Amino acid sequence: MNISAERLLLVLAVAAVTYLTRVAGFALGDREMSPAFDRFLAYVPVASFAALAIPGIADGAGTLPSRVIGATLATLVVLRFGKLWTCLLAGMAGFWLVGLLR
Amino acid sequence: MIANTGRERIISIKKARTEPAEDRSFREQLRRGFMGPMPLWPGAVPFGIAYALVSRASGFSGLETLLSSLLVYAGSAQLVMVTLYGSGAGLISIIVTAAILNLRHILYALSINRRMRPGERPGKAIVAPLLTDEAYGLTMREYLAGRGSMAYLLGAGISLYVVWAASTMGGVLFGSLLPDPEKLGLEFIFPLSFLALLLPLLRSRVAVVVAIVAAGTALAVGPYADGGVTFLIAAVTAAALGAALDRNTTQEQKADEVDA
């Protein structure tokens, strides 16, 4: 196993900018915020989760039916039981089952 | 003035009384945080292995691959870094691209910062490097349920960090022997988990509109931009719309609906 100076520099630089973006929000957050920005932040969780979930379900070449069925099962389970792992299990079960049947 | 001082004194007495309990609850929160992402581990392992394979194929040595997972700890930024490097891109353009991909962390930290109690341990500088999509999602779920903490975030971050590092290591050592992780479709666990985090939040009309706009924007922009940029555009647009719509709903409704 070897290390090149160039690639090490690259890894260190990417690590540094990644850390900066992570710590910046915490540092900025201590300032006094306008009510409008506070309302904006209140909707960040809903907006983030939707922007991470839906494209991941809709995208995926060739496996769309598996994904839609899996997501539907996961939805029913999470609304009924609320536990994360049961929802993931149901979703993956639906995903695999459709994959086997097709 | 007098009333204020009195209130402050009561608060400080309460604080002093609860300190030992807080210590116990710190460990308990840390433990719960560590357990929280366990259902996501099966999705993280194939991702770590796949990353190691792409990294090796892009010209990174095994040690460099492992170091990047240990030091950067951001799956999408790492994948972009090694892929661009492998295609001969310049270092500056790779670093700038990684920074743009990571801008969403600013949004996450602001969002968590809004919830955290003043003086909460551990400090922001310690939890910051562990702030990932998944750690944010799980910790925010806890905060919205009224039991979130920085200790939970630390635990969840460590949990996902260990799995990420170990699976990268596994991919470096045994990558060519393992079955193709993509064939199992385990990466589907990630969108499913964010779906599970999303659904309980859809309790007001504004929240539903925000979710639909976020999803729609992400789908529309997706084909034309990087994942991180797409996410940023979608999340900022939808949350801003939520803030604008929310101004029209009554004050009392507002906080409850979002926090429910």
Tab-separated table of C-alpha atoms in Angstrom:
chain	number	residue	atom	x	y	z
A	1	MET	CA	0.000	0.000	0.000
A	2	ASN	CA	1.438	3.307	-1.037
A	3	ILE	CA	0.548	6.960	-0.668
A	4	SER	CA	1.084	9.621	-3.301
A	5	ALA	CA	1.637	13.190	-2.116
A	6	GLU	CA	-0.896	14.471	-4.653
A	7	ARG	CA	-3.700	12.122	-3.627
A	8	LEU	CA	-2.975	12.632	0.076
A	9	LEU	CA	-3.206	16.389	-0.450
A	10	LEU	CA	-6.507	15.909	-2.276
A	11	VAL	CA	-7.971	13.761	0.511
A	12	LEU	CA	-6.861	16.262	3.174
A	13	ALA	CA	-8.307	19.213	1.228
A	14	VAL	CA	-11.655	17.483	0.638
A	15	ALA	CA	-11.741	16.497	4.323
A	16	ALA	CA	-11.113	20.137	5.267
A	17	VAL	CA	-13.858	21.617	3.046
A	18	THR	CA	-16.272	18.903	4.206
A	19	TYR	CA	-15.580	19.735	7.840
A	20	LEU	CA	-15.959	23.466	7.141
A	21	THR	CA	-19.406	23.012	5.567
A	22	ARG	CA	-20.471	20.881	8.532
A	23	VAL	CA	-19.266	23.268	11.216
A	24	ALA	CA	-20.344	26.462	9.385
A	25	GLY	CA	-24.059	25.943	9.979
A	26	PHE	CA	-23.503	25.438	13.695
A	27	ALA	CA	-21.365	28.570	13.852
A	28	LEU	CA	-23.871	30.664	11.866
A	29	GLY	CA	-26.790	29.324	13.863
A	30	ASP	CA	-25.916	31.300	16.986
A	31	ARG	CA	-26.831	34.591	15.380
A	32	GLU	CA	-30.191	36.186	15.954
A	33	MET	CA	-32.551	35.001	13.224
A	34	SER	CA	-35.427	36.764	11.537
A	35	PRO	CA	-38.849	35.132	12.033
A	36	ALA	CA	-38.976	34.392	8.308
A	37	PHE	CA	-35.650	32.516	8.391
A	38	ASP	CA	-36.814	30.660	11.484
A	39	ARG	CA	-39.945	29.541	9.616
A	40	PHE	CA	-37.707	28.510	6.705
A	41	LEU	CA	-35.593	26.327	9.016
A	42	ALA	CA	-38.736	24.790	10.501
A	43	TYR	CA	-39.528	23.329	7.073
A	44	VAL	CA	-35.988	22.104	6.335
A	45	PRO	CA	-36.643	18.599	7.773
A	46	VAL	CA	-39.795	17.995	5.668
A	47	ALA	CA	-38.161	19.440	2.553
A	48	SER	CA	-34.893	17.501	3.068
A	49	PHE	CA	-36.517	14.147	3.738
A	50	ALA	CA	-38.778	14.489	0.675
A	51	ALA	CA	-35.869	15.554	-1.551
A	52	LEU	CA	-33.824	12.542	-0.375
A	53	ALA	CA	-36.626	9.949	-0.413
A	54	ILE	CA	-38.674	10.480	-3.563
A	55	PRO	CA	-35.876	10.675	-6.202
A	56	GLY	CA	-34.311	7.569	-4.632
A	57	ILE	CA	-37.591	5.723	-5.092
A	58	ALA	CA	-38.454	7.062	-8.547
A	59	ASP	CA	-34.953	6.699	-9.976
A	60	GLY	CA	-33.246	3.350	-10.535
A	61	ALA	CA	-33.222	1.979	-14.015
A	62	GLY	CA	-35.330	-1.138	-14.523
A	63	THR	CA	-36.409	-1.587	-10.911
A	64	LEU	CA	-39.170	1.035	-10.734
A	65	PRO	CA	-42.030	-1.456	-10.055
A	66	SER	CA	-40.003	-3.062	-7.240
A	67	ARG	CA	-39.256	0.327	-5.756
A	68	VAL	CA	-42.844	1.584	-5.932
A	69	ILE	CA	-44.261	-1.597	-4.361
A	70	GLY	CA	-41.528	-1.592	-1.695
A	71	ALA	CA	-42.168	2.064	-0.881
A	72	THR	CA	-45.930	1.483	-0.707
A	73	LEU	CA	-45.492	-1.407	1.730
A	74	ALA	CA	-43.033	0.664	3.766
A	75	THR	CA	-45.565	3.516	3.906
A	76	LEU	CA	-48.347	1.255	5.183
A	77	VAL	CA	-46.057	-0.261	7.810
A	78	VAL	CA	-44.611	3.021	9.063
A	79	LEU	CA	-48.073	4.591	9.375
A	80	ARG	CA	-49.314	1.529	11.269
A	81	PHE	CA	-46.292	0.703	13.480
A	82	GLY	CA	-44.023	3.740	13.306
A	83	LYS	CA	-40.817	1.760	13.847
A	84	LEU	CA	-37.972	2.393	11.432
A	85	TRP	CA	-36.721	-1.181	11.157
A	86	THR	CA	-40.161	-2.706	10.470
A	87	CYS	CA	-40.665	-0.147	7.733
A	88	LEU	CA	-37.278	-0.919	6.142
A	89	LEU	CA	-37.911	-4.656	6.385
A	90	ALA	CA	-41.326	-4.370	4.726
A	91	GLY	CA	-39.938	-2.096	2.025
A	92	MET	CA	-37.033	-4.396	1.204
A	93	ALA	CA	-39.308	-7.468	1.300
A	94	GLY	CA	-41.634	-5.838	-1.228
A	95	PHE	CA	-38.671	-4.764	-3.348
A	96	TRP	CA	-37.130	-8.261	-3.449
A	97	LEU	CA	-40.451	-10.050	-3.938
A	98	VAL	CA	-41.335	-8.019	-7.032
A	99	GLY	CA	-37.785	-8.563	-8.287
A	100	LEU	CA	-38.219	-12.351	-7.959
A	101	LEU	CA	-41.639	-12.396	-9.591
A	102	ARG	CA	-40.679	-10.354	-12.615
B	1	MET	CA	-36.188	43.516	36.875
B	2	ILE	CA	-36.859	41.858	40.237
B	3	ALA	CA	-39.139	39.300	38.624
B	4	ASN	CA	-36.488	38.532	36.063
B	5	THR	CA	-33.767	37.916	38.635
B	6	GLY	CA	-36.110	35.656	40.546
B	7	ARG	CA	-36.856	33.619	37.479
B	8	GLU	CA	-33.189	33.297	36.662
B	9	ARG	CA	-32.472	32.052	40.148
B	10	ILE	CA	-35.182	29.411	39.866
B	11	ILE	CA	-33.773	28.294	36.530
B	12	SER	CA	-30.253	28.037	37.938
B	13	ILE	CA	-31.484	26.012	40.932
B	14	LYS	CA	-33.321	23.666	38.577
B	15	LYS	CA	-30.180	23.293	36.491
B	16	ALA	CA	-28.000	22.454	39.475
B	17	ARG	CA	-30.482	19.836	40.612
B	18	THR	CA	-30.709	18.071	37.288
B	19	GLU	CA	-26.979	17.911	36.577
B	20	PRO	CA	-26.305	14.341	37.830
B	21	ALA	CA	-29.398	13.100	36.008
B	22	GLU	CA	-28.127	14.811	32.868
B	23	ASP	CA	-24.900	12.852	33.151
B	24	ARG	CA	-26.759	9.569	33.230
B	25	SER	CA	-28.989	10.664	30.422
B	26	PHE	CA	-25.918	11.650	28.372
B	27	ARG	CA	-24.738	8.035	28.315
B	28	GLU	CA	-28.278	6.816	27.697
B	29	GLN	CA	-28.719	9.260	24.789
B	30	LEU	CA	-25.327	8.259	23.385
B	31	ARG	CA	-26.342	4.607	23.529
B	32	ARG	CA	-29.731	5.282	21.908
B	33	GLY	CA	-27.988	7.331	19.245
B	34	PHE	CA	-25.628	4.463	18.491
B	35	MET	CA	-28.546	2.006	18.190
B	36	GLY	CA	-30.690	4.370	16.098
B	37	PRO	CA	-28.951	3.827	12.738
B	38	MET	CA	-28.632	0.023	13.125
B	39	PRO	CA	-31.504	-0.636	10.686
B	40	LEU	CA	-29.462	1.370	8.145
B	41	TRP	CA	-26.266	-0.662	8.544
B	42	PRO	CA	-27.238	-3.233	5.868
B	43	GLY	CA	-27.526	-0.332	3.416
B	44	ALA	CA	-24.289	1.350	4.494
B	45	VAL	CA	-22.109	-1.764	4.151
B	46	PRO	CA	-22.617	-2.327	0.389
B	47	PHE	CA	-22.158	1.417	-0.169
B	48	GLY	CA	-18.810	1.359	1.661
B	49	ILE	CA	-17.670	-1.687	-0.290
B	50	ALA	CA	-18.773	-0.157	-3.590
B	51	TYR	CA	-16.914	3.047	-2.702
B	52	ALA	CA	-13.718	1.090	-2.028
B	53	LEU	CA	-13.987	-0.645	-5.406
B	54	VAL	CA	-14.548	2.610	-7.316
B	55	SER	CA	-11.721	4.279	-5.399
B	56	ARG	CA	-9.258	1.492	-6.184
B	57	ALA	CA	-10.320	1.503	-9.832
B	58	SER	CA	-9.721	5.292	-9.941
B	59	GLY	CA	-6.083	4.889	-8.970
B	60	PHE	CA	-6.252	5.339	-5.188
B	61	SER	CA	-4.223	2.884	-3.127
B	62	GLY	CA	-5.895	0.810	-0.417
B	63	LEU	CA	-4.445	3.021	2.302
B	64	GLU	CA	-5.558	6.222	0.559
B	65	THR	CA	-9.045	4.768	0.134
B	66	LEU	CA	-9.299	3.938	3.826
B	67	LEU	CA	-7.835	7.316	4.842
B	68	SER	CA	-10.450	9.142	2.777
B	69	SER	CA	-13.275	7.303	4.555
B	70	LEU	CA	-11.694	8.019	7.951
B	71	LEU	CA	-10.947	11.705	7.278
B	72	VAL	CA	-13.669	12.867	4.870
B	73	TYR	CA	-16.571	10.640	5.974
B	74	ALA	CA	-19.007	11.824	3.296
B	75	GLY	CA	-20.020	9.096	0.872
B	76	SER	CA	-21.191	11.218	-2.032
B	77	ALA	CA	-18.284	13.694	-1.812
B	78	GLN	CA	-15.786	10.799	-1.648
B	79	LEU	CA	-17.340	9.069	-4.659
B	80	VAL	CA	-17.209	12.272	-6.670
B	81	MET	CA	-13.624	12.899	-5.537
B	82	VAL	CA	-12.262	9.543	-6.692
B	83	THR	CA	-14.358	9.444	-9.869
B	84	LEU	CA	-13.228	12.916	-10.973
B	85	TYR	CA	-9.615	12.134	-10.055
B	86	GLY	CA	-9.804	8.933	-12.075
B	87	SER	CA	-11.080	10.864	-15.077
B	88	GLY	CA	-8.098	13.246	-14.875
B	89	ALA	CA	-9.796	16.348	-13.416
B	90	GLY	CA	-7.686	19.041	-11.751
B	91	LEU	CA	-7.349	19.066	-7.960
B	92	ILE	CA	-8.934	22.506	-7.532
B	93	SER	CA	-12.022	21.600	-9.547
B	94	ILE	CA	-12.417	18.387	-7.506
B	95	ILE	CA	-12.154	20.273	-4.213
B	96	VAL	CA	-14.671	22.923	-5.341
B	97	THR	CA	-17.112	20.249	-6.536
B	98	ALA	CA	-16.835	18.420	-3.214
B	99	ALA	CA	-17.453	21.674	-1.329
B	100	ILE	CA	-20.597	22.397	-3.378
B	101	LEU	CA	-21.847	18.841	-2.828
B	102	ASN	CA	-21.386	19.349	0.892
B	103	LEU	CA	-23.192	22.686	1.157
B	104	ARG	CA	-26.325	20.873	2.298
B	105	HIS	CA	-24.579	20.237	5.630
B	106	ILE	CA	-24.905	23.961	6.379
B	107	LEU	CA	-28.667	23.554	6.137
B	108	TYR	CA	-28.612	20.495	8.406
B	109	ALA	CA	-26.454	22.182	11.059
B	110	LEU	CA	-28.619	25.325	11.053
B	111	SER	CA	-31.690	23.148	11.394
B	112	ILE	CA	-30.249	21.188	14.343
B	113	ASN	CA	-28.772	24.310	15.917
B	114	ARG	CA	-32.288	25.760	16.051
B	115	ARG	CA	-33.414	22.833	18.202
B	116	MET	CA	-30.454	22.294	20.498
B	117	ARG	CA	-30.531	23.661	24.016
B	118	PRO	CA	-27.897	26.214	24.994
B	119	GLY	CA	-24.784	24.677	26.480
B	120	GLU	CA	-25.672	21.160	25.355
B	121	ARG	CA	-22.803	18.692	25.390
B	122	PRO	CA	-20.927	17.549	23.348
B	123	GLY	CA	-19.954	20.784	21.623
B	124	LYS	CA	-20.701	21.607	18.027
B	125	ALA	CA	-17.088	21.234	16.874
B	126	ILE	CA	-17.115	17.607	18.072
B	127	VAL	CA	-20.388	16.497	16.472
B	128	ALA	CA	-19.885	18.537	13.279
B	129	PRO	CA	-17.616	16.011	11.483
B	130	LEU	CA	-20.244	13.300	12.108
B	131	LEU	CA	-23.121	15.213	10.501
B	132	THR	CA	-24.348	13.077	7.587
B	133	ASP	CA	-27.739	12.846	5.845
B	134	GLU	CA	-28.684	9.827	7.942
B	135	ALA	CA	-27.386	11.153	11.278
B	136	TYR	CA	-29.241	14.414	10.628
B	137	GLY	CA	-32.474	12.620	9.745
B	138	LEU	CA	-32.490	10.360	12.787
B	139	THR	CA	-31.450	13.125	15.198
B	140	MET	CA	-34.058	15.511	13.810
B	141	ARG	CA	-36.717	12.850	14.275
B	142	GLU	CA	-35.688	12.700	17.939
B	143	TYR	CA	-35.767	16.490	18.330
B	144	LEU	CA	-39.213	16.684	16.695
B	145	ALA	CA	-40.436	14.040	19.142
B	146	GLY	CA	-39.119	16.195	21.995
B	147	ARG	CA	-36.251	13.911	23.011
B	148	GLY	CA	-33.419	14.907	20.684
B	149	SER	CA	-29.937	15.771	21.907
B	150	MET	CA	-26.405	16.357	20.748
B	151	ALA	CA	-25.446	13.150	22.573
B	152	TYR	CA	-27.885	11.272	20.326
B	153	LEU	CA	-26.284	12.898	17.273
B	154	LEU	CA	-22.829	11.912	18.542
B	155	GLY	CA	-23.950	8.296	19.065
B	156	ALA	CA	-25.640	8.060	15.661
B	157	GLY	CA	-22.619	9.663	14.007
B	158	ILE	CA	-20.173	7.234	15.635
B	159	SER	CA	-22.398	4.283	14.724
B	160	LEU	CA	-22.472	5.218	11.036
B	161	TYR	CA	-18.788	6.220	11.027
B	162	VAL	CA	-17.666	2.817	12.319
B	163	VAL	CA	-19.758	0.988	9.712
B	164	TRP	CA	-18.528	3.277	6.921
B	165	ALA	CA	-14.868	2.807	7.891
B	166	ALA	CA	-15.216	-0.951	8.411
B	167	SER	CA	-17.045	-1.529	5.135
B	168	THR	CA	-14.488	0.568	3.237
B	169	MET	CA	-11.782	-1.584	4.841
B	170	GLY	CA	-13.705	-4.713	3.865
B	171	GLY	CA	-13.998	-3.479	0.298
B	172	VAL	CA	-10.268	-2.706	0.136
B	173	LEU	CA	-9.269	-6.121	1.472
B	174	PHE	CA	-11.862	-8.426	-0.069
B	175	GLY	CA	-13.575	-6.278	-2.697
B	176	SER	CA	-12.911	-8.512	-5.667
B	177	LEU	CA	-14.110	-11.634	-3.805
B	178	LEU	CA	-17.494	-10.196	-2.774
B	179	PRO	CA	-20.674	-10.468	-4.866
B	180	ASP	CA	-21.725	-7.281	-6.630
B	181	PRO	CA	-23.407	-5.273	-3.845
B	182	GLU	CA	-25.662	-3.491	-6.323
B	183	LYS	CA	-27.367	-6.750	-7.297
B	184	LEU	CA	-28.975	-7.042	-3.860
B	185	GLY	CA	-30.469	-3.558	-4.174
B	186	LEU	CA	-29.614	-2.762	-0.551
B	187	GLU	CA	-29.013	0.877	-1.445
B	188	PHE	CA	-32.819	1.114	-1.568
B	189	ILE	CA	-32.688	1.210	2.253
B	190	PHE	CA	-31.652	4.887	2.132
B	191	PRO	CA	-34.640	6.357	0.255
B	192	LEU	CA	-36.901	4.065	2.312
B	193	SER	CA	-35.467	5.386	5.560
B	194	PHE	CA	-36.026	9.004	4.530
B	195	LEU	CA	-39.568	8.082	3.484
B	196	ALA	CA	-40.096	6.673	6.990
B	197	LEU	CA	-38.770	9.926	8.480
B	198	LEU	CA	-40.900	12.057	6.133
B	199	LEU	CA	-44.357	10.481	6.526
B	200	PRO	CA	-44.963	11.315	10.212
B	201	LEU	CA	-44.187	14.979	9.475
B	202	LEU	CA	-46.971	15.350	6.894
B	203	ARG	CA	-49.536	16.612	9.378
B	204	SER	CA	-50.373	20.024	7.967
B	205	ARG	CA	-51.387	21.167	4.516
B	206	VAL	CA	-48.281	23.353	4.280
B	207	ALA	CA	-46.018	20.409	5.184
B	208	VAL	CA	-47.615	18.278	2.443
B	209	VAL	CA	-47.162	21.070	-0.112
B	210	VAL	CA	-43.520	21.512	0.956
B	211	ALA	CA	-42.859	17.765	0.563
B	212	ILE	CA	-44.499	17.622	-2.874
B	213	VAL	CA	-42.588	20.675	-4.101
B	214	ALA	CA	-39.283	19.320	-2.723
B	215	ALA	CA	-39.809	15.938	-4.393
B	216	GLY	CA	-41.011	17.471	-7.659
B	217	THR	CA	-38.129	19.932	-7.837
B	218	ALA	CA	-35.587	17.200	-7.076
B	219	LEU	CA	-37.049	15.024	-9.846
B	220	ALA	CA	-37.131	17.920	-12.320
B	221	VAL	CA	-33.608	19.212	-11.603
B	222	GLY	CA	-32.042	15.766	-11.086
B	223	PRO	CA	-31.172	15.030	-14.725
B	224	TYR	CA	-29.343	18.358	-15.101
B	225	ALA	CA	-27.265	18.659	-11.918
B	226	ASP	CA	-25.163	16.787	-9.381
B	227	GLY	CA	-26.976	15.028	-6.555
B	228	GLY	CA	-25.862	17.513	-3.907
B	229	VAL	CA	-26.766	20.538	-6.011
B	230	THR	CA	-30.148	19.029	-6.909
B	231	PHE	CA	-30.857	18.400	-3.255
B	232	LEU	CA	-29.869	21.929	-2.281
B	233	ILE	CA	-32.095	23.555	-4.917
B	234	ALA	CA	-35.055	21.324	-4.034
B	235	ALA	CA	-34.770	21.647	-0.242
B	236	VAL	CA	-34.175	25.420	-0.221
B	237	THR	CA	-37.004	26.120	-2.701
B	238	ALA	CA	-39.503	23.960	-0.819
B	239	ALA	CA	-38.572	25.197	2.676
B	240	ALA	CA	-38.734	28.824	1.471
B	241	LEU	CA	-42.191	28.158	0.026
B	242	GLY	CA	-43.181	26.620	3.366
B	243	ALA	CA	-41.992	29.726	5.201
B	244	ALA	CA	-43.996	31.967	2.836
B	245	LEU	CA	-47.185	29.893	3.070
B	246	ASP	CA	-46.823	29.566	6.812
B	247	ARG	CA	-47.071	33.340	7.284
B	248	ASN	CA	-50.719	33.054	6.277
B	249	THR	CA	-51.635	30.375	8.808
B	250	THR	CA	-52.385	31.415	12.362
B	251	GLN	CA	-49.534	31.837	14.809
B	252	GLU	CA	-50.630	29.134	17.281
B	253	GLN	CA	-51.187	26.526	14.599
B	254	LYS	CA	-47.789	27.111	13.092
B	255	ALA	CA	-45.350	25.714	15.648
B	256	ASP	CA	-47.527	22.741	16.584
B	257	GLU	CA	-48.082	21.663	13.028
B	258	VAL	CA	-44.430	21.626	12.123
B	259	ASP	CA	-43.268	20.053	15.363
B	260	ALA	CA	-45.964	17.386	15.583
